Coordinates of C-alpha atoms and ligand atoms in Angstrom, one line a residue:
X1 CA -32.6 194.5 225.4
X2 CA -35.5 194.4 228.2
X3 CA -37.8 190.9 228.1
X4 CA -40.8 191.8 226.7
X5 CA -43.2 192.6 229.1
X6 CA -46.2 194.4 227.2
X7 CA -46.8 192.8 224.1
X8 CA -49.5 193.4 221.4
X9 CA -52.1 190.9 219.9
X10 CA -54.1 191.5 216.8
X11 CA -56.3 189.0 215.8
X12 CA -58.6 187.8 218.4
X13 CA -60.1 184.7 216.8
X14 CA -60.2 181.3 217.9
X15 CA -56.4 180.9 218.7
X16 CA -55.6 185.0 219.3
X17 CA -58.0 185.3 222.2
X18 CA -57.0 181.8 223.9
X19 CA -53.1 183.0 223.2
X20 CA -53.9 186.1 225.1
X21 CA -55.5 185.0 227.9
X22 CA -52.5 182.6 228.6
X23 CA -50.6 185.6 228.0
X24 CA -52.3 187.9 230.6
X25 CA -52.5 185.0 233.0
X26 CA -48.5 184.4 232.7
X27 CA -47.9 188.0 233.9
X28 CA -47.6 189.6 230.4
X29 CA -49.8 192.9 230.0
X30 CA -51.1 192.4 226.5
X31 CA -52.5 194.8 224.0
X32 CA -55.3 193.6 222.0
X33 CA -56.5 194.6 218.7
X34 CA -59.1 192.9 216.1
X35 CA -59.8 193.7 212.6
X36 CA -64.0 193.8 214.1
X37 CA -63.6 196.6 216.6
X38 CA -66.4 195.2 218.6
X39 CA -64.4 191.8 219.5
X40 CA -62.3 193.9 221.8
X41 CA -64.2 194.8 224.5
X42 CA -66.6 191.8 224.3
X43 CA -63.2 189.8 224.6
X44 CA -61.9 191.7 227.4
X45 CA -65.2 191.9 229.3
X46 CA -64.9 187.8 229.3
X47 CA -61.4 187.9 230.6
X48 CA -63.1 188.2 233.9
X49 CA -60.3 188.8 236.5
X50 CA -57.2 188.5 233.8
X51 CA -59.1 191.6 232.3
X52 CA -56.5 193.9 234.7
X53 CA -53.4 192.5 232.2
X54 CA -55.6 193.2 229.4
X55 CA -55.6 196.6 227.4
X56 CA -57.8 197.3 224.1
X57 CA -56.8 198.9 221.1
X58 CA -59.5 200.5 218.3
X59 CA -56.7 200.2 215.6
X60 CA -53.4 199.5 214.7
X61 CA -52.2 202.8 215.4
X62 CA -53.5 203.2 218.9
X63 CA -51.9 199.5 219.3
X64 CA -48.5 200.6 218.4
X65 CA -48.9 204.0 220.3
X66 CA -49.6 201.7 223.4
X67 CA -46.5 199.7 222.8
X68 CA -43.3 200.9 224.6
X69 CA -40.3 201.0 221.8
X70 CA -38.7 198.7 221.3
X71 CA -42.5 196.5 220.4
X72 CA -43.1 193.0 220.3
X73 CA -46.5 192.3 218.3
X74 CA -47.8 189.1 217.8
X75 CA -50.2 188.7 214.5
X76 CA -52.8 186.0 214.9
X77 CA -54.4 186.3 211.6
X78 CA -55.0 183.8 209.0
X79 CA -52.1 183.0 207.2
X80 CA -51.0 184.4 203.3
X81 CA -52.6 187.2 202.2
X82 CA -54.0 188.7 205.1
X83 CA -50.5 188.8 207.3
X84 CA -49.5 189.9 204.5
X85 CA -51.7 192.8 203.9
X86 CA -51.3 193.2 208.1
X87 CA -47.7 193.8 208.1
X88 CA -48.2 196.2 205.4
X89 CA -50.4 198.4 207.5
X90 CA -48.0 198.3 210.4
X91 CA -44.7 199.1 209.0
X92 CA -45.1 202.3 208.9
X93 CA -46.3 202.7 212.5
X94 CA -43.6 200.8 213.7
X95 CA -39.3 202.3 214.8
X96 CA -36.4 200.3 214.1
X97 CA -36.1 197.4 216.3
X98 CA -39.3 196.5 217.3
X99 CA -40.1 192.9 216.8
X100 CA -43.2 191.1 214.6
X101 CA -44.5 187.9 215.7
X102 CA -46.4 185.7 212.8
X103 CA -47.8 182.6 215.3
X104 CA -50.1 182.1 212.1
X105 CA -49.7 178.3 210.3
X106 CA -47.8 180.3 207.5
X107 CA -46.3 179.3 204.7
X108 CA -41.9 178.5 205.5
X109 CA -41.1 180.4 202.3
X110 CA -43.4 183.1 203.1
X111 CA -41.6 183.4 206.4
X112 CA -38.5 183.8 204.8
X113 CA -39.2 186.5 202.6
X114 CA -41.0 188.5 205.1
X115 CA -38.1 188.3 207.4
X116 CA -35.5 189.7 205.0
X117 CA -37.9 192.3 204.1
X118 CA -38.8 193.4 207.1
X119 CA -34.8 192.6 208.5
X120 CA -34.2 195.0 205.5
X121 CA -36.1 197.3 207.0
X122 CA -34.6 197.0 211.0
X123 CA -37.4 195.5 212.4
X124 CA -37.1 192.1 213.7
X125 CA -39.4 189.1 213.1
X126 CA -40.0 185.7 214.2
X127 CA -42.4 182.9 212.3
X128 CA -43.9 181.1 215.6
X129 CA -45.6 177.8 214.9
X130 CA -48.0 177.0 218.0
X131 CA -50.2 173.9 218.0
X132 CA -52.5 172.5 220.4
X133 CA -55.6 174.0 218.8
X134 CA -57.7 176.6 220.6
X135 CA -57.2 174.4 224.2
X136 CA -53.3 174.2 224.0
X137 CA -53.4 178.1 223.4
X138 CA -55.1 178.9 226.0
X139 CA -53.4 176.6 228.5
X140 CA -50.0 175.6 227.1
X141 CA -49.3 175.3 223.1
X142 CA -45.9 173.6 221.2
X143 CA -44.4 176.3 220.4
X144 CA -41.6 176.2 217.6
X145 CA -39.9 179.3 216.7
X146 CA -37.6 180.6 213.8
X147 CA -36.0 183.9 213.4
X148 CA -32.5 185.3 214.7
X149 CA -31.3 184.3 218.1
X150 CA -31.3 188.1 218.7
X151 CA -34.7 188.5 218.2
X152 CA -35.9 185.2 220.1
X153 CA -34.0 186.3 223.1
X154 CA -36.5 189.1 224.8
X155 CA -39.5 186.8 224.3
X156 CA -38.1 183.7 225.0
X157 CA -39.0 183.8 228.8
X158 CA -42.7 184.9 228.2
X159 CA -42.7 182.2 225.4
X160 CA -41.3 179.4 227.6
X161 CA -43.9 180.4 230.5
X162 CA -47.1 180.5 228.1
X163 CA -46.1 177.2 226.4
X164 CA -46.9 173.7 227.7
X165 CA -44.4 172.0 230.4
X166 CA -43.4 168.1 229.8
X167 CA -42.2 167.0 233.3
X168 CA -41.7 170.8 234.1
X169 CA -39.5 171.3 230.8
X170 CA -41.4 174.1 228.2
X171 CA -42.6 172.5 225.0
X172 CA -41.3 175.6 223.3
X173 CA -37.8 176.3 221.3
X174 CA -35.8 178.3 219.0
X175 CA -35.6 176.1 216.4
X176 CA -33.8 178.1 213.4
X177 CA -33.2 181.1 211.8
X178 CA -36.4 182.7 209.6
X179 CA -38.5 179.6 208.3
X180 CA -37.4 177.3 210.0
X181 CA -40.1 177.0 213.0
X182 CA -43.1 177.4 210.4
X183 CA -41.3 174.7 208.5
X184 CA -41.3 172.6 211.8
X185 CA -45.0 173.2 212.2
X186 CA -45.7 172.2 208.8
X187 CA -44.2 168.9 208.7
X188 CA -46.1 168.7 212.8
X189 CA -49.4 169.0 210.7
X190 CA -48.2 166.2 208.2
X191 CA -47.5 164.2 210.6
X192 CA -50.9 164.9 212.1
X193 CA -52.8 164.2 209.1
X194 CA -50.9 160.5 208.4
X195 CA -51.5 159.9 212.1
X196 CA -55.5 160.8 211.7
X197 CA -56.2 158.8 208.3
X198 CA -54.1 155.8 209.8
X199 CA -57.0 156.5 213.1
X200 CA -60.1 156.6 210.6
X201 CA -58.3 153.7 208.6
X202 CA -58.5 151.6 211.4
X203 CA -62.0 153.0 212.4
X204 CA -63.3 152.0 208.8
X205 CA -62.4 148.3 208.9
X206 CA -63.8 147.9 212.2
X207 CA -67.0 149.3 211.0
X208 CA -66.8 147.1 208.5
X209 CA -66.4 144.0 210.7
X210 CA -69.8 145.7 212.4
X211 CA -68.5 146.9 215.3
X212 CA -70.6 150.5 216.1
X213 CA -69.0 153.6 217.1
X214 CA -69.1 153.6 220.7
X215 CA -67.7 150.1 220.4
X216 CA -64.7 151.2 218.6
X217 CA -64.4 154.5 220.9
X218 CA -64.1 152.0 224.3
X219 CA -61.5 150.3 221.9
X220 CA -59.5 153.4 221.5
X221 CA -60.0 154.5 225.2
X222 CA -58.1 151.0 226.0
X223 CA -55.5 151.6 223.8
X224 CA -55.0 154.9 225.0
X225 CA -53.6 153.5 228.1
X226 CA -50.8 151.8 226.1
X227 CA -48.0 152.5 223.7
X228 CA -50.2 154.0 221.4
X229 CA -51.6 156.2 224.5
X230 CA -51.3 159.9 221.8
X231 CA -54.1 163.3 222.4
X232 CA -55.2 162.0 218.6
X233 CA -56.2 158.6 219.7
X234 CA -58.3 160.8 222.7
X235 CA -60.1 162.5 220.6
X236 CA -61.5 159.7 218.6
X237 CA -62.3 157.9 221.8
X238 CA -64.4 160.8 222.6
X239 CA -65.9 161.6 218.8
X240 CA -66.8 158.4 219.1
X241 CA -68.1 157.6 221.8
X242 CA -70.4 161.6 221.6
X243 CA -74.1 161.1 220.7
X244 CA -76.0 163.4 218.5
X245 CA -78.9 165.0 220.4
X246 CA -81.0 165.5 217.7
X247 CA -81.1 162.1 216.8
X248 CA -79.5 159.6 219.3
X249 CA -78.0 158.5 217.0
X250 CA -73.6 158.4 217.3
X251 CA -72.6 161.3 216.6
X252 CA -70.3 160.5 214.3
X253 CA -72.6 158.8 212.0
X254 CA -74.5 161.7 211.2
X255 CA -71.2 163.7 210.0
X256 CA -70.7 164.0 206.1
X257 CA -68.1 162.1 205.1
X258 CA -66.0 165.0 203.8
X259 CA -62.7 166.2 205.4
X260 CA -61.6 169.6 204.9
X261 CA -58.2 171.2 205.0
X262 CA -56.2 174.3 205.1
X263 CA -52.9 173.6 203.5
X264 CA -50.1 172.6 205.9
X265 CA -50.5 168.5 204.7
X266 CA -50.2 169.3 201.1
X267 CA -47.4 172.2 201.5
X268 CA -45.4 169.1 203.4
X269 CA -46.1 166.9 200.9
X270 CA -44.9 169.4 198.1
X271 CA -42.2 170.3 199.9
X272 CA -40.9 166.5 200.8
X273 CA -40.8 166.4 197.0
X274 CA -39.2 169.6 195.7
X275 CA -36.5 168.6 198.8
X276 CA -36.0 165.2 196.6
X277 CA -37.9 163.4 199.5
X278 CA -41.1 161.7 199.7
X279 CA -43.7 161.6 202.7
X280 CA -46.0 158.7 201.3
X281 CA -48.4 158.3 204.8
X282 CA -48.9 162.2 204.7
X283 CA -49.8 162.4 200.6
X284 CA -51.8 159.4 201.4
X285 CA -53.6 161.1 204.2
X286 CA -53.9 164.5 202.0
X287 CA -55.2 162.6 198.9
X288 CA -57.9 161.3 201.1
X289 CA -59.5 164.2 202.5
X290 CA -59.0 165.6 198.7
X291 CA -61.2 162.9 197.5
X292 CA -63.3 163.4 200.2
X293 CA -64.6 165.9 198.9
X294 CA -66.5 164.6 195.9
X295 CA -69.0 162.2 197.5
X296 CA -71.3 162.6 194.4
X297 CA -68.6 160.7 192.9
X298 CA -67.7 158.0 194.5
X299 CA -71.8 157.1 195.2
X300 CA -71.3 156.8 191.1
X301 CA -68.8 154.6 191.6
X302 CA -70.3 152.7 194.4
X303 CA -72.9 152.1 192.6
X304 CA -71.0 151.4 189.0
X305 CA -68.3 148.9 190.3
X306 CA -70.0 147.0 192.7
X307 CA -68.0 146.6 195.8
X308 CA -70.8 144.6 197.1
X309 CA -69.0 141.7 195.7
X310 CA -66.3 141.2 197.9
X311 CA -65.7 139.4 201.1
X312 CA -65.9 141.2 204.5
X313 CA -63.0 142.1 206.3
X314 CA -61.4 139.7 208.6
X315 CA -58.8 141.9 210.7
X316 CA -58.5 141.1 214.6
X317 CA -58.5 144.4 216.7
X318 CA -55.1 143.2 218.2
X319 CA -53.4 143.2 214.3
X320 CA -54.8 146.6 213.8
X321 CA -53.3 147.8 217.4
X322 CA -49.9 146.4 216.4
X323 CA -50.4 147.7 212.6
X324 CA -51.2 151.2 213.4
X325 CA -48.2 151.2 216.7
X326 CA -46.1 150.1 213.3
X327 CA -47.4 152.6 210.8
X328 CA -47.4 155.5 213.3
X329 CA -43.5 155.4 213.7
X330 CA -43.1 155.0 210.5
X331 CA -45.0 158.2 209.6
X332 CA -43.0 159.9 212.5
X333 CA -40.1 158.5 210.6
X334 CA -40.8 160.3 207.2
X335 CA -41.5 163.1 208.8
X336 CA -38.2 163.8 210.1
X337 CA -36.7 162.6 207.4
X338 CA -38.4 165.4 205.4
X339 CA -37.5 167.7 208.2
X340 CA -33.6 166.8 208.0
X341 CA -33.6 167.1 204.3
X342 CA -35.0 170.8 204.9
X343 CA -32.7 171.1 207.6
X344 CA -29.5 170.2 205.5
X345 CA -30.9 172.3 202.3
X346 CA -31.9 175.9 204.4
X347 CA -28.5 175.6 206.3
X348 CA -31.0 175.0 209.9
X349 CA -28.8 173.0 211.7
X350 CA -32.7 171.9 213.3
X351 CA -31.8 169.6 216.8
X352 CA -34.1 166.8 215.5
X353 CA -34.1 165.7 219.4
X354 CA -35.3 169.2 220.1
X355 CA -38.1 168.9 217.9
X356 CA -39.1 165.6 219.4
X357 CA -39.3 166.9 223.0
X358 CA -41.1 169.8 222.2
X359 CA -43.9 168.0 220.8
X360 CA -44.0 165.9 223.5
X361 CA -47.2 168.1 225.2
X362 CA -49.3 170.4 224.3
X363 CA -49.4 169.8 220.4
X364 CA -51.6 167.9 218.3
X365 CA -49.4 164.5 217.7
X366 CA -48.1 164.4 221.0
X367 CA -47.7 161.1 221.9
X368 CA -46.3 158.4 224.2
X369 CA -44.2 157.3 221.3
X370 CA -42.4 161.1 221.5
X371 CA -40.5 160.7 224.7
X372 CA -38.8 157.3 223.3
X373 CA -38.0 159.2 219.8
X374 CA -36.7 162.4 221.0
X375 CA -34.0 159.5 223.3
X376 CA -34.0 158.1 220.0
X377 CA -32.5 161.0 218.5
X378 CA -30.2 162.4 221.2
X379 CA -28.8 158.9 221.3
X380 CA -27.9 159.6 217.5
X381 CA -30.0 157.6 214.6
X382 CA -28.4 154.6 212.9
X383 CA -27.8 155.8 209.3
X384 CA -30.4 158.4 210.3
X385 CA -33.2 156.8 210.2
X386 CA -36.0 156.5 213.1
X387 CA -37.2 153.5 212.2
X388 CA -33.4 152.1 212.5
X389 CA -33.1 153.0 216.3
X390 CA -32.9 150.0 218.3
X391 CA -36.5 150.6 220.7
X392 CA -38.6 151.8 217.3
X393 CA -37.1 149.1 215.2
X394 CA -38.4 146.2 217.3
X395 CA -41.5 148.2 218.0
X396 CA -41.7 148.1 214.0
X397 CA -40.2 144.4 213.4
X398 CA -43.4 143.6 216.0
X399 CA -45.9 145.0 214.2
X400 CA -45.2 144.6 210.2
X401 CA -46.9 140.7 210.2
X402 CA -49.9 142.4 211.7
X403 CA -49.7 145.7 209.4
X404 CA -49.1 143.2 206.2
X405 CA -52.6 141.2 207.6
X406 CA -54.2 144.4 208.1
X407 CA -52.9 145.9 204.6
X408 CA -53.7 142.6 202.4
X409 CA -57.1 142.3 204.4
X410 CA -58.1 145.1 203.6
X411 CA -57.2 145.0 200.0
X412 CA -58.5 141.8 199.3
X413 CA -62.3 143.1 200.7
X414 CA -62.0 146.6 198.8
X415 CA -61.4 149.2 202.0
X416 CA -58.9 151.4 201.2
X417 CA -56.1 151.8 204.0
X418 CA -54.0 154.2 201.8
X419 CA -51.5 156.0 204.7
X420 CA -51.9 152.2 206.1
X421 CA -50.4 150.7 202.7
X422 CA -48.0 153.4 202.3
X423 CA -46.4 152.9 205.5
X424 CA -45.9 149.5 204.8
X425 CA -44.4 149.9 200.9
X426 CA -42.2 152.5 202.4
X427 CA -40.5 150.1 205.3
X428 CA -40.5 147.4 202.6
X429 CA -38.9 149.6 199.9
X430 CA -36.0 150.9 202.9
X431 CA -35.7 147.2 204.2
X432 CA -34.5 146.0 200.7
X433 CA -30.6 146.4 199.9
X434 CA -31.5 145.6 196.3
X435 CA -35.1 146.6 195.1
X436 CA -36.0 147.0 190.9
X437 CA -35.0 150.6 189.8
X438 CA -32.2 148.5 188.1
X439 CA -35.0 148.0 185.5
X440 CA -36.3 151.7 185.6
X441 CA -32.3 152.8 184.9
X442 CA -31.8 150.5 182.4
X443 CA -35.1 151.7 180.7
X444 CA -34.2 155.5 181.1
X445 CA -30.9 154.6 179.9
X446 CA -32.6 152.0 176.5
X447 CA -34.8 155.9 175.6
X448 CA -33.0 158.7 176.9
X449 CA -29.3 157.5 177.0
X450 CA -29.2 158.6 180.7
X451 CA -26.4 155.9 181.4
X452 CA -26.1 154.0 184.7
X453 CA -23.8 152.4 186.8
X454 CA -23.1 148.8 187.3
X455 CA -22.8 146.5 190.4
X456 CA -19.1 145.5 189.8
X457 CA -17.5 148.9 188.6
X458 CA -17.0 152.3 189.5
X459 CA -17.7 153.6 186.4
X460 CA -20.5 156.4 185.6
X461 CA -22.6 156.9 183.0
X462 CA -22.4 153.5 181.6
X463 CA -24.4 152.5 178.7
X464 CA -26.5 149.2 177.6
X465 CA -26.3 146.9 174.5
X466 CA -29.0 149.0 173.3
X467 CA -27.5 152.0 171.7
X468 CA -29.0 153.5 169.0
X469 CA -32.9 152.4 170.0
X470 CA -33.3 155.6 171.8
X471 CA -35.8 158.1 170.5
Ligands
NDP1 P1 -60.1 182.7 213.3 O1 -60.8 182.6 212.0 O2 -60.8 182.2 214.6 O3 -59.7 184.2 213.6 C1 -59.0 184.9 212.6 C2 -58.6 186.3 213.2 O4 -58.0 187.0 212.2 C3 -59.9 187.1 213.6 O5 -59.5 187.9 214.7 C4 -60.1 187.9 212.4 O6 -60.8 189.1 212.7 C5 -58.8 188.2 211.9 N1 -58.7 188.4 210.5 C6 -59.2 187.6 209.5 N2 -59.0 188.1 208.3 C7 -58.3 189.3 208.5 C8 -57.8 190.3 207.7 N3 -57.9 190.2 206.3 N4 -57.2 191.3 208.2 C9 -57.1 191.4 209.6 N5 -57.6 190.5 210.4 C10 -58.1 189.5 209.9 O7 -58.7 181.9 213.1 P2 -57.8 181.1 214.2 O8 -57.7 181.9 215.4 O9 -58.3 179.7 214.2 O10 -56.4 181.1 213.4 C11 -55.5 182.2 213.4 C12 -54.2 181.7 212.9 O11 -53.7 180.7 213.7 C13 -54.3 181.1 211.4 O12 -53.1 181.4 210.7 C14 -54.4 179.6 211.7 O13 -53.9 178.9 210.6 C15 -53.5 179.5 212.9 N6 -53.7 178.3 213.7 C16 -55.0 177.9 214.0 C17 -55.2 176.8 214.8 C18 -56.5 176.3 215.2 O14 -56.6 175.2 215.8 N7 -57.6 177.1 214.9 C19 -54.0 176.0 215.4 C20 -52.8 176.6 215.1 C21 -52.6 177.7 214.3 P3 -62.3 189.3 212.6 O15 -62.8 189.1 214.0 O16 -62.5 190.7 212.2 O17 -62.9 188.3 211.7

């Protein structure tokens, strides 16, 4: 089958347009289409001189008419419903064989059930995750991909051009068949939320210890330059360090304290669980912005339980540089261990080391840390576990008496460090051969005669001198 060299777009939003444009300028000639008819030729008279590789289309029809068979059409539309209703409308306008492209943040199972419908139905369809926000779009995106080899295989050389390079290598791969690269992104976003509540975490108990924001911002541009060097700790260097014009005032100080969210930290954190996994630092990070939400609330509560009372926080900016460096692999760590639980369930096969490199640029969480645990990976993980490989694990052994000062500090002057705290229960809870589920066995087993084993015997479902007491 011929690469794809004229491809459609619909949805020229925020990421659709940027996509485009780093389409056009790679040499694809694109075909654009928006739900608003008017966005088309507004977009295209912008595109100043990539405008020749662009071409607009009033509806979905004329799109596909564009199209030479067999078509590649990527949807840029908000995810659920709306692709949804968008593939509907197209199906019939498209032949057997041409190719859908969801680079939506959609939903892994959603994915999968549009690709054996439409598979069903001889088209072809890949679930592209691209991160990097509207700037990596536009210049060079992560790009993870699932669908059928077949189907990745016309697009991969326009995919691999538009994506972000790390030392010349494309930050873009073929991760898996149907789900799998929506699945990938996912978990990317849980990552990112852990690694941005651990950030504002940090940021709290510095405020705390009254340093101001531009303060803390020349803080995060030094450790920018270090191991901890990430885009996410950029971008707070910069938030922070942004006045509000209206007020002089730092910017930040002026913004609500209310996080929004879309879904892709709460569909990792449901799906760690229903996989029989657990992603503590991302729940953490997702109850957060959840709470966040009801300020009216917790002014009640400011003002009915009196956290006046307690001592100010005593935390050295060096603990909390060693803390986070600690916490931040360990949230990396639970999110591939969520990711190889997927992998093993779905039949993926995903190359964890893969996945590492091509989040090394152009995505949200890239990171200095990435380079050393995609090595970490290819070199194989000791009992799989990141935290276990021998650069990470005395990166972590380092920085757990400065994460337990930062942790208890906090506690002990009422600032919650919840992804913080979690990271550190969940290294404690895998550092301990022996930890006290004995007890939670032996009471399942006392109620509901679920049995247990012992220490010294191979024996299952064993039963205590309590028999009879269950209810
Ligand atoms: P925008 O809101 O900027 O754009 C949405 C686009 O979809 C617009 O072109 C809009 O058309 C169109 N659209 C909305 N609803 C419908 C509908 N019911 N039927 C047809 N078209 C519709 O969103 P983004 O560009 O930010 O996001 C697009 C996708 O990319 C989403 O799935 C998002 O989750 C994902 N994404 C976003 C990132 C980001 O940083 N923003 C990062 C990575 C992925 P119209 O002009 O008519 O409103």
């Amino acid at each position: 089958m011929a690469d794809a060299q004229k491809i459609g777009m619909i949805g020229l939003g925020t990421m659709g347009s940027a996509l485009a444009l780093n389409l056009a300028e790679k040499g694809a000639h694109v075909v654009v289409q928006n739900r608003t008819e008017a966005r088309v030729p507004e977009f295209i008279s912008e595109a100043g001189a990539l405008a020749s590789n662009l071409e607009g289309a009033g509806d979905l029809a004329d799109l596909v008419a564009r199209l030479p068979e067999p078509r590649f059409i990527i949807l840029m539309t908000p995810a659920g419903a709306a692709t949804d209703a968008m593939i509907d409308d197209l199906k019939p306008l498209l032949s057997a064989g041409d190719t859908l492209i969801d680079a939506g943040n959609s939903d892994f199972h959603d994915t999968r059930r549009r690709t054996e419908q439409l598979e069903e139905a001889g088209f072809k369809f890949l679930g592209m995750g691209v991160s990097g926000g509207e700037e990596g779009a536009r210049h060079g995106p992560s790009i993870m991909v699932g669908g059928t080899a077949d189907a990745y295989a016309p697009v991969k050389g326009i995919i691999e051009a538009i994506a972000a390079k790390f030392e010349d290598a494309p930050c873009a791969a073929h991760l898996g068949p149907d789900g799998a690269g929506h699945f990938v992104k996912t978990v990317h976003n849980g990552i990112e939320y852990a690694d941005m509540q651990m950030i504002a975490e940090v940021y709290g108990l510095l405020c705390d210890a009254g340093w101001d924001a531009p303060k803390i911002g020349t803080l995060f541009g030094e450790w920018g330059k270090c191991n901890l060097g990430s885009y996410l700790v950029e971008v707070t260097e910069a938030v922070l360090l942004a006045t509000d014009p209206e007020t002089g005032k730092p910017m930040v100080d002026v913004i609500m304290d209310k996080a929004g969210q879309k879904g892709t930290g709460r569909w990792t954190v449901i799906e760690a669980l229903k996989l029989g996994q657990s992603a503590t630092t991302i729940e953490a990070a997702v109850a957060a912005r959840s709470w966040s939400a009801e300020p009216a609330v917790r002014a009640a509560g400011e003002a009915a339980l009196d956290p006046a009372g307690l001592a100010k926080v005593e935390v050295s900016a060096e603990d909390l540089k060693e803390a986070f460096l600690a916490a931040r692999i360990l949230a990396y760590a639970q999110g591939f261990r969520v990711l190889q639980a997927a992998s093993e369930t779905y039949a993926w096969d995903l190359d964890m080391a893969r996945v590492a490199e091509i989040w090394r640029a152009g995505c949200i969480i890239r990171s200095v840390l990435l380079d050393e645990i995609s090595s970490a990976h290819r070199a194989g993980l000791p009992e799989g576990q990141l935290y276990l490989a021998e650069g990470l694990r005395q990166k972590v052994i380092a920085g757990l008496p400065a994460l337990r000062r930062v942790v208890s500090g906090a506690a002990l002057s009422g600032r919650p460090v919840p992804a913080l705290a979690s990271a550190l229960s969940f290294i404690d809870t895998m550092r301990l051969g022996r930890g006290t589920t004995n007890l939670i066995q032996a009471q399942r087993d006392y109620f509901g005669a679920h049995g247990f084993e012992r220490v010294d015997s191979d024996a299952k479902g064993l039963h205590g001198p309590w028999a009879g007491h269950g209810m």
